[in-house]
PDB file of C-alpha atoms in Angstrom:
ATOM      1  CA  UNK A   1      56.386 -15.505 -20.486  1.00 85.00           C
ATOM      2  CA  UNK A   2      56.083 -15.907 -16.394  1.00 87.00           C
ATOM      3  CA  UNK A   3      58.190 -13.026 -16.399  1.00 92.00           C
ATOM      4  CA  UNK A   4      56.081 -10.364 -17.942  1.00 93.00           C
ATOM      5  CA  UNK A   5      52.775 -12.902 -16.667  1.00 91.00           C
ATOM      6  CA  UNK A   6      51.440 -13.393 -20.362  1.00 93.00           C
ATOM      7  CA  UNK A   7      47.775 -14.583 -20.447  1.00 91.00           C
ATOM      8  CA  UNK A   8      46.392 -16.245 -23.739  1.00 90.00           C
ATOM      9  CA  UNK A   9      43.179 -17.496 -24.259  1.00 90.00           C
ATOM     10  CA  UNK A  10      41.660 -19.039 -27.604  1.00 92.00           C
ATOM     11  CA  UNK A  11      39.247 -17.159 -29.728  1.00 92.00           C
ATOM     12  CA  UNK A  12      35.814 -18.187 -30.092  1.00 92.00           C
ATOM     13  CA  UNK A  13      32.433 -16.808 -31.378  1.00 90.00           C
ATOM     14  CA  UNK A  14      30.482 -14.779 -28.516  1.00 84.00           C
ATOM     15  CA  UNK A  15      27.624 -12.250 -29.016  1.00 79.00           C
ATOM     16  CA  UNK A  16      28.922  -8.876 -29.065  1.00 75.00           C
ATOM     17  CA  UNK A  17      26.758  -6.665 -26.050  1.00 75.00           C
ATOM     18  CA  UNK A  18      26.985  -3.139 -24.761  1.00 80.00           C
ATOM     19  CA  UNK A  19      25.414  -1.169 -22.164  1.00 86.00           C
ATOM     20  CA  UNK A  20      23.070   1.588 -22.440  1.00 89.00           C
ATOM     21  CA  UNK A  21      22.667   3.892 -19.338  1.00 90.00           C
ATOM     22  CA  UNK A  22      19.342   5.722 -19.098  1.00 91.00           C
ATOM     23  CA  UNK A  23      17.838   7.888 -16.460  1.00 91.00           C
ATOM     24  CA  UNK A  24      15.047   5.685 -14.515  1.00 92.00           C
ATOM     25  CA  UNK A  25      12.591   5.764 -11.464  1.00 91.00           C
ATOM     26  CA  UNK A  26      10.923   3.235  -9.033  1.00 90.00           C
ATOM     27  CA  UNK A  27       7.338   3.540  -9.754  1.00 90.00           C
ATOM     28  CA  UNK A  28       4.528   1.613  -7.364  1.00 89.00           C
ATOM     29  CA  UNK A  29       3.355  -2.011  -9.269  1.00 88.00           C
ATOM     30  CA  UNK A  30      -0.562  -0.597  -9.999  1.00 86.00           C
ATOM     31  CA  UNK A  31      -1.618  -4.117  -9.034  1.00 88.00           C
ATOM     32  CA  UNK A  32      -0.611  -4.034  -5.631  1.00 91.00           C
ATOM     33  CA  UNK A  33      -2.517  -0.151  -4.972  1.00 93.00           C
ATOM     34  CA  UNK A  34      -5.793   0.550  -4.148  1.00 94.00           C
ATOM     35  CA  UNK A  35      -7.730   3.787  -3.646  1.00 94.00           C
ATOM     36  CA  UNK A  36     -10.502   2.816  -1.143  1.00 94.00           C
ATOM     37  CA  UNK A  37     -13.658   4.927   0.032  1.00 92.00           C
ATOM     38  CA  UNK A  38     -17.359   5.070   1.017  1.00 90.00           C
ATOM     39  CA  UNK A  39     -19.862   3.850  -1.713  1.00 86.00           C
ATOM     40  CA  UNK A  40     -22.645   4.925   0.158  1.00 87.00           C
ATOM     41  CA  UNK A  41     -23.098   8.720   1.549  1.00 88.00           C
ATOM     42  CA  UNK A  42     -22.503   9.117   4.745  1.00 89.00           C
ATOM     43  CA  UNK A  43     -20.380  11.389   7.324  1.00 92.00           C
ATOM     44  CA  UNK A  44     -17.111   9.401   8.642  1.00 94.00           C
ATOM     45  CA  UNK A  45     -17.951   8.087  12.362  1.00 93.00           C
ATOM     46  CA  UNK A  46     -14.663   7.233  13.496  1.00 94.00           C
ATOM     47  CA  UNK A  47     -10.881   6.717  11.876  1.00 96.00           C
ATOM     48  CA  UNK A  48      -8.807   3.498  12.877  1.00 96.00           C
ATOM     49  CA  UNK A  49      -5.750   4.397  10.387  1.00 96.00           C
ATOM     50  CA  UNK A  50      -2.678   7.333   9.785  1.00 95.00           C
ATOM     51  CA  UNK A  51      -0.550   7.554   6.957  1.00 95.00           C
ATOM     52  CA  UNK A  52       2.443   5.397   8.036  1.00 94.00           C
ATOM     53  CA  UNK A  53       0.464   2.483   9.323  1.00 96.00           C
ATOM     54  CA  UNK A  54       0.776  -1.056   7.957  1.00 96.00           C
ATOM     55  CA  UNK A  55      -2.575  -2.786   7.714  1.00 96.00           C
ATOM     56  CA  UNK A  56      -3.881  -6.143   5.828  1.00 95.00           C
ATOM     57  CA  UNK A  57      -6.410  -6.849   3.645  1.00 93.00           C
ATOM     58  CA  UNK A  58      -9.736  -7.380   5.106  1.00 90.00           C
ATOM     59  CA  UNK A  59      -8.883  -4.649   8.306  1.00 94.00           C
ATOM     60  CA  UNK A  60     -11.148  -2.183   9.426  1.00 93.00           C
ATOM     61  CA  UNK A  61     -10.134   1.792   8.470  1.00 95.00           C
ATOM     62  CA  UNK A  62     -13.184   3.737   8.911  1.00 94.00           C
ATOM     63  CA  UNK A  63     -16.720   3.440   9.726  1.00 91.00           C
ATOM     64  CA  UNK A  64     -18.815   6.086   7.935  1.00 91.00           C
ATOM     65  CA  UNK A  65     -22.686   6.953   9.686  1.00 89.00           C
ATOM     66  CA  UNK A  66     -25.754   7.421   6.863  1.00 82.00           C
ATOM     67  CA  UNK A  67     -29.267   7.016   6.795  1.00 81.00           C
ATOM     68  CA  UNK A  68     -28.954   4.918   3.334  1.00 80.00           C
ATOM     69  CA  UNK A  69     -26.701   2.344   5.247  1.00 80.00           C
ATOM     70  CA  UNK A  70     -29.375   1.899   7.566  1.00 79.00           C
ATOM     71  CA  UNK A  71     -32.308   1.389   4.323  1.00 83.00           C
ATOM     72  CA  UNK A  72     -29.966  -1.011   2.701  1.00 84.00           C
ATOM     73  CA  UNK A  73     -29.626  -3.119   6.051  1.00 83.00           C
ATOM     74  CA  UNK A  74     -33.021  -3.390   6.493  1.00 85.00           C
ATOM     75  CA  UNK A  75     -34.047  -3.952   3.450  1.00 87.00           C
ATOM     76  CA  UNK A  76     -31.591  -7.482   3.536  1.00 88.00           C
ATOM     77  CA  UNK A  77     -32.892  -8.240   6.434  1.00 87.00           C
ATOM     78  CA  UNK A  78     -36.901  -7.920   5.438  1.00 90.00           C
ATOM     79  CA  UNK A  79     -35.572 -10.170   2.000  1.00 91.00           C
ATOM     80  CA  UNK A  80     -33.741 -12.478   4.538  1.00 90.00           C
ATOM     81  CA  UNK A  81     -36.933 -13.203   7.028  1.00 91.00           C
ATOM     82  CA  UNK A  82     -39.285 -13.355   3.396  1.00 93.00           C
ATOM     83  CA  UNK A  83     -36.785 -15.822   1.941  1.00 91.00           C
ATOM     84  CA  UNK A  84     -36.818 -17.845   5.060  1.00 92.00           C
ATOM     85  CA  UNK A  85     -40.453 -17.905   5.575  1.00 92.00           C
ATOM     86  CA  UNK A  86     -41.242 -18.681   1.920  1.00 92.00           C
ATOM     87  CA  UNK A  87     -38.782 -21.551   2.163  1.00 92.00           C
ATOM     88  CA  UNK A  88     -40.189 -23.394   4.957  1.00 92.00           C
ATOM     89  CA  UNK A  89     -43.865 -22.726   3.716  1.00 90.00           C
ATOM     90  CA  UNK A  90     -42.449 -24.162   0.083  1.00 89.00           C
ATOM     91  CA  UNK A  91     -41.063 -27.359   1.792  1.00 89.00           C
ATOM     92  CA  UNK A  92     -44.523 -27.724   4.168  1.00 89.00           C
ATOM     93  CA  UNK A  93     -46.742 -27.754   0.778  1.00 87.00           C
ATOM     94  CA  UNK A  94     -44.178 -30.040  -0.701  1.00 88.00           C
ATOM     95  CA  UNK A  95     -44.177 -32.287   2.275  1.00 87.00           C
ATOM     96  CA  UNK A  96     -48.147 -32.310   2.235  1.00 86.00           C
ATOM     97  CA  UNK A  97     -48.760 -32.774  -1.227  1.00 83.00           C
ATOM     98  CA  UNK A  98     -46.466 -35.987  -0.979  1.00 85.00           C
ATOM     99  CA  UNK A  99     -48.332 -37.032   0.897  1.00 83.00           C
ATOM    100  CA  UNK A 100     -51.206 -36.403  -0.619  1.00 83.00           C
ATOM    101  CA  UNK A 101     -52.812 -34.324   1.896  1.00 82.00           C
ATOM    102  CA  UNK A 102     -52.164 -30.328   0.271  1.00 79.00           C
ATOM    103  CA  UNK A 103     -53.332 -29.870  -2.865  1.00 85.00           C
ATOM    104  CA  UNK A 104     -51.157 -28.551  -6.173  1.00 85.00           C
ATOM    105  CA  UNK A 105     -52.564 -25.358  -6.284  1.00 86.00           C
ATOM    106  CA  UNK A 106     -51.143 -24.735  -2.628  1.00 87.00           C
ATOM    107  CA  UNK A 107     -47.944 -26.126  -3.690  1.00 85.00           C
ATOM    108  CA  UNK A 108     -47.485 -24.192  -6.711  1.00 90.00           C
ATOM    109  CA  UNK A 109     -48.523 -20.628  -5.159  1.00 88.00           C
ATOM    110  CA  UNK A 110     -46.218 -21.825  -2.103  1.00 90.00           C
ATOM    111  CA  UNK A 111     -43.357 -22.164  -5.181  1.00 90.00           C
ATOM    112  CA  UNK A 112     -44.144 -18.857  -6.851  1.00 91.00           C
ATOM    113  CA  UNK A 113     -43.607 -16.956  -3.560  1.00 92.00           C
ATOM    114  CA  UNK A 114     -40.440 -19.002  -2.723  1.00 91.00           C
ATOM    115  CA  UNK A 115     -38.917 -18.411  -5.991  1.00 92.00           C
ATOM    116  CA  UNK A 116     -39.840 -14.303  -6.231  1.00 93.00           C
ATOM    117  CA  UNK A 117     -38.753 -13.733  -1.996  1.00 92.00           C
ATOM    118  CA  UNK A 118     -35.355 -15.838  -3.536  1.00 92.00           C
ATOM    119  CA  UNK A 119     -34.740 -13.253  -6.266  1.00 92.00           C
ATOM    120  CA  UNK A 120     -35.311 -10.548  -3.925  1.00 92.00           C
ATOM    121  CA  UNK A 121     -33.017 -11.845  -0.974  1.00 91.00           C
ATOM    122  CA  UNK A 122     -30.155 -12.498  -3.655  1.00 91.00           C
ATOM    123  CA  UNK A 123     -30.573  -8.821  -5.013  1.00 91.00           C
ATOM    124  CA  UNK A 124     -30.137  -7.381  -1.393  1.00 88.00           C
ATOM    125  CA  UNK A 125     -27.462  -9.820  -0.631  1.00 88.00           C
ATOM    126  CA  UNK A 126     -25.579  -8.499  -3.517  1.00 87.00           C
ATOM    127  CA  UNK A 127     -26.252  -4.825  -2.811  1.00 84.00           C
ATOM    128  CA  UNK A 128     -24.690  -5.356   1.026  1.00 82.00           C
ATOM    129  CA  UNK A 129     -21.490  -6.922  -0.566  1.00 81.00           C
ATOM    130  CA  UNK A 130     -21.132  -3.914  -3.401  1.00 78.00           C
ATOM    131  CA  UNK A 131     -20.932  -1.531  -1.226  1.00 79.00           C
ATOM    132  CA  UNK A 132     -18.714  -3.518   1.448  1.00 76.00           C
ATOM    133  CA  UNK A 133     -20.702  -5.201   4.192  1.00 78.00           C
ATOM    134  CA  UNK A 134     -20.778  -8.952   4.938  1.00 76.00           C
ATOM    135  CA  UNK A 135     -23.447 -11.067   6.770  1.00 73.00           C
ATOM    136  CA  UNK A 136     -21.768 -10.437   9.687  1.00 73.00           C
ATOM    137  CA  UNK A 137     -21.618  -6.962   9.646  1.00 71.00           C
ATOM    138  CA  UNK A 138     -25.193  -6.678   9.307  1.00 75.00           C
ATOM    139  CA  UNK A 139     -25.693  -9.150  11.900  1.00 68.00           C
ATOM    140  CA  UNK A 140     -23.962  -7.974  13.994  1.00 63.00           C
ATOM    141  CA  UNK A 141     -25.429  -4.525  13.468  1.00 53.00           C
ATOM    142  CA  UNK A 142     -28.222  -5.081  15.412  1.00 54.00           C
ATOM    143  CA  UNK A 143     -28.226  -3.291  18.980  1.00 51.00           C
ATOM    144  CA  UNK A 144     -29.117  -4.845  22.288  1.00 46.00           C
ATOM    145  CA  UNK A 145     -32.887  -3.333  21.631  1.00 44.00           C
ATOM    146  CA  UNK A 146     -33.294  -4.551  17.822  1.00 44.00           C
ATOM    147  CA  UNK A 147     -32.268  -0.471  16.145  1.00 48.00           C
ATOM    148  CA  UNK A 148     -30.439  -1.195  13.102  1.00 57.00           C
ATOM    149  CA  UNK A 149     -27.566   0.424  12.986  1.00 64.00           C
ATOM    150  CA  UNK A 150     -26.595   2.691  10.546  1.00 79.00           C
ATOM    151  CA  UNK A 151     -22.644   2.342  10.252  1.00 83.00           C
ATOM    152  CA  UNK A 152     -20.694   0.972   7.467  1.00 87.00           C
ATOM    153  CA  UNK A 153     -17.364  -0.401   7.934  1.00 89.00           C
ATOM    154  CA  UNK A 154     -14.622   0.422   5.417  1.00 92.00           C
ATOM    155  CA  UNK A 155     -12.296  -2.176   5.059  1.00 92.00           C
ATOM    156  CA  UNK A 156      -8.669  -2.226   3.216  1.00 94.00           C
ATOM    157  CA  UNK A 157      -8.974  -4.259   0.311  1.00 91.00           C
ATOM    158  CA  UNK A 158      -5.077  -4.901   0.118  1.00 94.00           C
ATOM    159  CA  UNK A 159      -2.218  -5.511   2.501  1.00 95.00           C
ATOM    160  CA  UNK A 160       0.158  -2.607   2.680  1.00 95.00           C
ATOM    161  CA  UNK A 161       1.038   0.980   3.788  1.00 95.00           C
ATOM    162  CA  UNK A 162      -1.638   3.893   4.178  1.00 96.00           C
ATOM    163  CA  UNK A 163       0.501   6.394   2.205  1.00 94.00           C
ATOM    164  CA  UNK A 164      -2.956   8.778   1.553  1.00 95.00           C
ATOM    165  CA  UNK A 165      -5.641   9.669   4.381  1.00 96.00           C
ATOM    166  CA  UNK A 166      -7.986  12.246   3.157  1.00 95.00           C
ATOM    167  CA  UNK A 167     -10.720  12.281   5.779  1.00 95.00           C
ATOM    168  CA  UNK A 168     -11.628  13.308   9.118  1.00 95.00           C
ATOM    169  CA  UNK A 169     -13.904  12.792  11.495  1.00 95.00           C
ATOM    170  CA  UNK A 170     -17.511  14.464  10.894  1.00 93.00           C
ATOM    171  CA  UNK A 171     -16.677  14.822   7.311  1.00 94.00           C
ATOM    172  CA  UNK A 172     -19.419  13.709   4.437  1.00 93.00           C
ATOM    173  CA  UNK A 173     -18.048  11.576   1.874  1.00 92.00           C
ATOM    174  CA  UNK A 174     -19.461   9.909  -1.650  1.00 90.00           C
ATOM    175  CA  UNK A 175     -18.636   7.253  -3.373  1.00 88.00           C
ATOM    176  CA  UNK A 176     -16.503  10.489  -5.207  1.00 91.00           C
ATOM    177  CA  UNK A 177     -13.844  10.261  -2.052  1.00 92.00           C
ATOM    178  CA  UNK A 178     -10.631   8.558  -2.495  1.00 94.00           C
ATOM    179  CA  UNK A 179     -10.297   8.231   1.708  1.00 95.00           C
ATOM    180  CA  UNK A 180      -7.639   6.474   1.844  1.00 96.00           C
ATOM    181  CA  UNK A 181      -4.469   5.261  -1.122  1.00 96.00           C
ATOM    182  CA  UNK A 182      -2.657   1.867   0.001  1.00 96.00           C
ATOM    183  CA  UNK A 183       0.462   0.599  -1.157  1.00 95.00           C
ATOM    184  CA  UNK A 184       1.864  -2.711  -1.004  1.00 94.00           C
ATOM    185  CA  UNK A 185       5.622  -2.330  -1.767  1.00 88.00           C
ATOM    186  CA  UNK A 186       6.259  -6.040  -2.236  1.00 88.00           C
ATOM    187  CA  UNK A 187       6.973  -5.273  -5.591  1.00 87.00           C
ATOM    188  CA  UNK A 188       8.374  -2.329  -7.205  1.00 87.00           C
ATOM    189  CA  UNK A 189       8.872  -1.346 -11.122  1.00 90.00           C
ATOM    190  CA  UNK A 190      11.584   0.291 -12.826  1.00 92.00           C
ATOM    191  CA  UNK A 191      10.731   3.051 -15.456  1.00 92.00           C
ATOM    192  CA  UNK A 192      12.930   3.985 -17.729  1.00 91.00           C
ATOM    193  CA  UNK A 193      13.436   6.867 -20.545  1.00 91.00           C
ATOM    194  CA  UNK A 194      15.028   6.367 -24.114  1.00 91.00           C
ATOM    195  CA  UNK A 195      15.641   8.179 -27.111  1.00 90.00           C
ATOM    196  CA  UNK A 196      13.681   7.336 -30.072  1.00 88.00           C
ATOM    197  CA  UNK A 197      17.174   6.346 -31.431  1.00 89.00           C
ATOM    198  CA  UNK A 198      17.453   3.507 -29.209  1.00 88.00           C
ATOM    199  CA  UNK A 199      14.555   2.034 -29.278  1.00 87.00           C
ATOM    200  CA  UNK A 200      16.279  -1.259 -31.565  1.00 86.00           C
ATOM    201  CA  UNK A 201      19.172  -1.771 -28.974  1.00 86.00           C
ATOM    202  CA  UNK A 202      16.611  -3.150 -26.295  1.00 86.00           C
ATOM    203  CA  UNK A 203      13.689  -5.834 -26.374  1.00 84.00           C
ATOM    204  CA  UNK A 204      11.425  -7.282 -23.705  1.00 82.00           C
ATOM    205  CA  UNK A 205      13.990 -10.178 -23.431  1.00 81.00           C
ATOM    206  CA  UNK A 206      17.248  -7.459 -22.848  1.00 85.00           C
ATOM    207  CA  UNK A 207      18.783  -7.626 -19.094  1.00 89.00           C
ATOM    208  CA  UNK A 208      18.685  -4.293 -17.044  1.00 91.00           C
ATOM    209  CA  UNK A 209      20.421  -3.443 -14.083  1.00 92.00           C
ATOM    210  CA  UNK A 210      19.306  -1.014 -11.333  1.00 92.00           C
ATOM    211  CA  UNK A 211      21.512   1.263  -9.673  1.00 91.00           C
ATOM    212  CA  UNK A 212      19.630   3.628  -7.287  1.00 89.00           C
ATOM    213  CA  UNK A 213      21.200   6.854  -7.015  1.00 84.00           C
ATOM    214  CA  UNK A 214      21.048   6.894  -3.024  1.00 80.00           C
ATOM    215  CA  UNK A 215      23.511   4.252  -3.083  1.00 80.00           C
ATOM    216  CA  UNK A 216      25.951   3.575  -5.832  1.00 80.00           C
ATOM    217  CA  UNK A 217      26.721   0.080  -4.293  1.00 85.00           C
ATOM    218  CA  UNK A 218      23.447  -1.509  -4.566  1.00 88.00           C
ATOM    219  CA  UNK A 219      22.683  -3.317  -7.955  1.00 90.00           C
ATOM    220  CA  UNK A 220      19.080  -5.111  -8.691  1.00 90.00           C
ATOM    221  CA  UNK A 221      19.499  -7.145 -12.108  1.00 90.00           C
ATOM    222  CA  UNK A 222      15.946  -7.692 -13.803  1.00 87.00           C
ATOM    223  CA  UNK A 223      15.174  -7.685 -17.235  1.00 88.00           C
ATOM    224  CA  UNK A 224      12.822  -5.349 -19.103  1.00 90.00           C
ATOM    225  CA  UNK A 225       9.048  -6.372 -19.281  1.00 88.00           C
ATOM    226  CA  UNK A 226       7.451  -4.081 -21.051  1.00 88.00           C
ATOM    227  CA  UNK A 227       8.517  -1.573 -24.073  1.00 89.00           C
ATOM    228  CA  UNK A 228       6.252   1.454 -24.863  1.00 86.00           C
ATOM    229  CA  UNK A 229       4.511   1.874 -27.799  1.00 86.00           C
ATOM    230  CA  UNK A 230       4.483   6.443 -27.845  1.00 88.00           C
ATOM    231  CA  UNK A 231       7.132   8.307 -28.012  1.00 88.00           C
ATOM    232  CA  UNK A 232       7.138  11.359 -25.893  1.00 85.00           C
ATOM    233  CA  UNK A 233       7.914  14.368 -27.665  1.00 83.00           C
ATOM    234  CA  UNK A 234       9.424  16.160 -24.840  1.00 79.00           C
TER     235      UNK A 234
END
Protein backbone atom coordinates (compact mmCIF):
# COMPACT_ATOMS: atom_id res chain seq x y z
CA UNK A 1 0.00 0.00 0.00
CA UNK A 2 2.90 2.85 0.68
CA UNK A 3 4.37 1.41 -2.24
CA UNK A 4 1.93 2.17 -4.96
CA UNK A 5 0.66 5.36 -2.28
CA UNK A 6 -3.03 3.96 -2.01
CA UNK A 7 -5.52 6.63 -0.76
CA UNK A 8 -8.98 5.46 0.71
CA UNK A 9 -11.51 7.50 1.99
CA UNK A 10 -15.10 6.40 3.34
CA UNK A 11 -18.20 6.97 1.37
CA UNK A 12 -20.75 9.29 2.43
CA UNK A 13 -23.86 11.11 1.04
CA UNK A 14 -22.88 14.56 -0.76
CA UNK A 15 -25.02 16.56 -3.26
CA UNK A 16 -24.08 15.73 -6.66
CA UNK A 17 -23.11 19.45 -8.63
CA UNK A 18 -21.85 20.31 -12.06
CA UNK A 19 -20.82 23.30 -13.83
CA UNK A 20 -22.45 25.06 -16.55
CA UNK A 21 -20.26 27.50 -18.64
CA UNK A 22 -22.17 30.29 -20.39
CA UNK A 23 -21.06 33.27 -22.35
CA UNK A 24 -21.47 36.52 -19.97
CA UNK A 25 -20.74 40.37 -19.80
CA UNK A 26 -20.07 43.06 -17.09
CA UNK A 27 -22.93 45.34 -17.37
CA UNK A 28 -23.01 48.92 -15.24
CA UNK A 29 -25.36 48.37 -11.73
CA UNK A 30 -28.40 50.96 -13.11
CA UNK A 31 -28.48 52.19 -9.52
CA UNK A 32 -25.24 53.62 -9.39
CA UNK A 33 -25.83 55.72 -13.19
CA UNK A 34 -27.30 58.79 -13.77
CA UNK A 35 -28.05 60.77 -16.93
CA UNK A 36 -27.98 64.44 -15.75
CA UNK A 37 -29.06 67.72 -17.72
CA UNK A 38 -30.71 71.18 -17.72
CA UNK A 39 -34.45 71.25 -16.64
CA UNK A 40 -34.79 74.64 -17.54
CA UNK A 41 -33.89 76.10 -21.22
CA UNK A 42 -31.05 77.74 -21.42
CA UNK A 43 -27.63 77.92 -23.56
CA UNK A 44 -24.58 76.17 -21.55
CA UNK A 45 -22.35 79.14 -19.98
CA UNK A 46 -19.39 77.32 -19.11
CA UNK A 47 -18.19 73.37 -18.78
CA UNK A 48 -16.20 72.25 -15.54
CA UNK A 49 -16.08 68.37 -16.66
CA UNK A 50 -14.43 65.81 -19.68
CA UNK A 51 -15.19 62.37 -20.13
CA UNK A 52 -12.51 60.67 -17.96
CA UNK A 53 -12.93 62.84 -14.94
CA UNK A 54 -13.90 61.52 -11.50
CA UNK A 55 -16.32 63.81 -9.73
CA UNK A 56 -18.73 63.40 -6.48
CA UNK A 57 -22.06 63.87 -5.87
CA UNK A 58 -23.12 67.32 -5.18
CA UNK A 59 -20.03 68.89 -7.71
CA UNK A 60 -20.56 71.48 -10.05
CA UNK A 61 -20.48 70.32 -14.10
CA UNK A 62 -22.05 73.03 -15.96
CA UNK A 63 -23.73 76.23 -15.54
CA UNK A 64 -26.35 76.82 -18.26
CA UNK A 65 -27.50 80.95 -18.93
CA UNK A 66 -31.62 81.48 -19.53
CA UNK A 67 -33.96 84.09 -19.06
CA UNK A 68 -36.47 81.50 -17.20
CA UNK A 69 -33.65 80.87 -14.55
CA UNK A 70 -33.64 84.38 -13.90
CA UNK A 71 -38.03 84.49 -13.55
CA UNK A 72 -37.83 81.52 -11.31
CA UNK A 73 -35.14 83.31 -8.99
CA UNK A 74 -37.02 86.16 -8.63
CA UNK A 75 -40.02 84.94 -8.25
CA UNK A 76 -38.49 82.93 -4.77
CA UNK A 77 -37.16 85.75 -3.80
CA UNK A 78 -40.51 88.17 -4.11
CA UNK A 79 -42.34 84.81 -2.11
CA UNK A 80 -39.31 84.93 0.32
CA UNK A 81 -39.52 88.92 1.27
CA UNK A 82 -43.81 88.36 1.23
CA UNK A 83 -43.39 85.37 3.55
CA UNK A 84 -41.12 87.30 5.77
CA UNK A 85 -43.08 90.39 5.93
CA UNK A 86 -46.40 88.59 6.48
CA UNK A 87 -44.73 86.71 9.31
CA UNK A 88 -43.59 89.48 11.36
CA UNK A 89 -46.89 91.52 10.68
CA UNK A 90 -48.79 88.01 11.85
CA UNK A 91 -46.71 87.88 15.13
CA UNK A 92 -47.16 92.02 15.71
CA UNK A 93 -51.18 91.52 15.56
CA UNK A 94 -50.73 88.48 17.70
CA UNK A 95 -48.55 90.28 20.13
CA UNK A 96 -51.16 93.27 20.23
CA UNK A 97 -54.20 91.47 20.48
CA UNK A 98 -52.65 89.70 23.65
CA UNK A 99 -52.47 92.28 24.86
CA UNK A 100 -55.47 93.52 24.18
CA UNK A 101 -54.52 96.49 22.30
CA UNK A 102 -55.18 95.17 18.20
CA UNK A 103 -58.31 94.06 17.56
CA UNK A 104 -59.36 90.34 15.98
CA UNK A 105 -60.24 91.52 12.82
CA UNK A 106 -56.51 92.84 12.41
CA UNK A 107 -55.30 89.64 13.67
CA UNK A 108 -57.22 87.45 11.53
CA UNK A 109 -56.58 89.44 8.10
CA UNK A 110 -52.81 89.60 9.45
CA UNK A 111 -53.31 85.41 9.53
CA UNK A 112 -54.96 85.12 6.14
CA UNK A 113 -52.04 86.94 4.45
CA UNK A 114 -49.43 84.96 6.48
CA UNK A 115 -50.90 81.72 5.65
CA UNK A 116 -51.53 82.50 1.55
CA UNK A 117 -47.58 84.44 1.24
CA UNK A 118 -46.63 80.74 3.18
CA UNK A 119 -48.21 78.66 0.41
CA UNK A 120 -46.69 80.76 -2.13
CA UNK A 121 -43.01 80.85 -0.68
CA UNK A 122 -43.22 76.90 -0.26
CA UNK A 123 -44.38 76.55 -4.01
CA UNK A 124 -41.29 78.64 -5.22
CA UNK A 125 -39.07 76.96 -2.79
CA UNK A 126 -39.99 73.74 -4.33
CA UNK A 127 -39.76 74.91 -7.94
CA UNK A 128 -35.85 76.17 -7.18
CA UNK A 129 -35.04 72.62 -5.79
CA UNK A 130 -36.85 70.69 -8.98
CA UNK A 131 -34.98 72.08 -11.22
CA UNK A 132 -31.58 72.00 -9.10
CA UNK A 133 -30.85 75.19 -7.21
CA UNK A 134 -30.47 75.52 -3.41
CA UNK A 135 -30.89 78.62 -1.13
CA UNK A 136 -27.56 79.26 -1.60
CA UNK A 137 -27.36 79.32 -5.07
CA UNK A 138 -29.93 81.83 -5.31
CA UNK A 139 -28.37 83.75 -2.67
CA UNK A 140 -25.61 83.85 -3.74
CA UNK A 141 -26.83 84.83 -7.18
CA UNK A 142 -27.19 88.18 -6.45
CA UNK A 143 -24.41 90.59 -8.00
CA UNK A 144 -22.53 93.31 -6.22
CA UNK A 145 -25.42 95.84 -7.70
CA UNK A 146 -28.63 93.62 -6.72
CA UNK A 147 -29.08 91.99 -10.92
CA UNK A 148 -30.24 88.59 -10.43
CA UNK A 149 -28.40 86.42 -12.11
CA UNK A 150 -29.54 84.23 -14.55
CA UNK A 151 -27.21 81.02 -14.30
CA UNK A 152 -28.12 77.66 -13.15
CA UNK A 153 -25.66 75.35 -11.81
CA UNK A 154 -25.76 71.68 -12.85
CA UNK A 155 -24.62 69.53 -10.33
CA UNK A 156 -23.67 65.58 -10.47
CA UNK A 157 -26.15 63.82 -8.62
CA UNK A 158 -23.80 60.69 -8.07
CA UNK A 159 -20.16 60.02 -7.36
CA UNK A 160 -18.37 58.49 -10.29
CA UNK A 161 -16.82 58.74 -13.81
CA UNK A 162 -18.15 61.20 -16.64
CA UNK A 163 -18.17 58.44 -19.30
CA UNK A 164 -20.82 60.78 -21.66
CA UNK A 165 -20.37 64.70 -22.31
CA UNK A 166 -22.73 65.84 -24.92
CA UNK A 167 -22.51 69.62 -24.73
CA UNK A 168 -20.52 72.53 -25.52
CA UNK A 169 -20.21 75.77 -24.81
CA UNK A 170 -22.94 78.22 -26.45
CA UNK A 171 -25.11 75.29 -27.05
CA UNK A 172 -29.12 75.45 -26.08
CA UNK A 173 -30.25 72.63 -24.15
CA UNK A 174 -33.91 71.33 -22.69
CA UNK A 175 -34.79 69.44 -20.17
CA UNK A 176 -34.68 66.82 -23.56
CA UNK A 177 -30.56 66.82 -23.17
CA UNK A 178 -28.88 63.99 -21.56
CA UNK A 179 -25.48 66.44 -20.97
CA UNK A 180 -23.72 64.40 -19.25
CA UNK A 181 -23.96 60.00 -18.30
CA UNK A 182 -22.06 59.16 -14.87
CA UNK A 183 -20.97 55.96 -13.74
CA UNK A 184 -20.07 54.81 -10.46
CA UNK A 185 -18.20 51.48 -10.96
CA UNK A 186 -18.28 50.48 -7.30
CA UNK A 187 -20.34 47.81 -8.30
CA UNK A 188 -20.55 45.87 -11.37
CA UNK A 189 -23.16 43.01 -12.61
CA UNK A 190 -22.64 39.94 -14.41
CA UNK A 191 -25.09 39.05 -17.32
CA UNK A 192 -25.35 35.96 -18.44
CA UNK A 193 -27.06 33.92 -21.51
CA UNK A 194 -28.76 30.37 -21.28
CA UNK A 195 -30.57 28.07 -23.29
CA UNK A 196 -34.12 27.60 -22.61
CA UNK A 197 -32.93 24.01 -21.78
CA UNK A 198 -31.16 25.07 -18.81
CA UNK A 199 -33.15 27.15 -17.29
CA UNK A 200 -33.90 24.17 -14.18
CA UNK A 201 -30.07 23.61 -13.56
CA UNK A 202 -29.75 27.21 -11.96
CA UNK A 203 -31.80 29.23 -9.23
CA UNK A 204 -31.30 32.60 -7.57
CA UNK A 205 -29.53 30.66 -4.71
CA UNK A 206 -26.88 28.71 -7.44
CA UNK A 207 -23.03 29.96 -7.06
CA UNK A 208 -21.41 31.55 -10.25
CA UNK A 209 -18.00 32.19 -10.94
CA UNK A 210 -16.54 34.96 -13.16
CA UNK A 211 -13.76 34.48 -15.36
CA UNK A 212 -13.08 37.59 -17.53
CA UNK A 213 -11.74 36.75 -20.76
CA UNK A 214 -8.80 39.45 -20.53
CA UNK A 215 -7.35 37.39 -17.95
CA UNK A 216 -7.88 33.72 -17.50
CA UNK A 217 -6.34 33.93 -13.93
CA UNK A 218 -8.73 36.15 -12.30
CA UNK A 219 -11.87 34.44 -10.70
CA UNK A 220 -14.84 36.60 -8.89
CA UNK A 221 -17.24 33.96 -7.10
CA UNK A 222 -20.85 35.54 -6.59
CA UNK A 223 -23.96 33.91 -6.81
CA UNK A 224 -26.82 34.62 -9.22
CA UNK A 225 -29.44 37.32 -8.14
CA UNK A 226 -31.74 37.52 -10.51
CA UNK A 227 -33.25 34.90 -13.23
CA UNK A 228 -35.20 36.28 -16.26
CA UNK A 229 -38.55 35.73 -16.84
CA UNK A 230 -38.43 35.99 -21.40
CA UNK A 231 -36.77 33.97 -23.32
CA UNK A 232 -35.04 35.51 -26.23
CA UNK A 233 -35.77 33.94 -29.36
CA UNK A 234 -32.57 34.72 -30.99
Amino acid sequence: VNQIKLETSVVSMQPFSGFLTIPAEVITNQDNEAQIGSLVQGRVHKVFVKVGNYVKAGQLLMTVEGLDVGEIKADYLKAKANYEYTKSNYERQKKLYDEKIGSQKSLMESHSEFDKATAEFKAEDKKIHSVGLTDEDVASGLDEDEHISGTLPIKSMITGVVVERNVVIGQLVDATTNAFKIINTNTLWVDGQIYEKDIDRISQNSKAIFIPGSNLQNKFEGRIIYVGQTVDDK
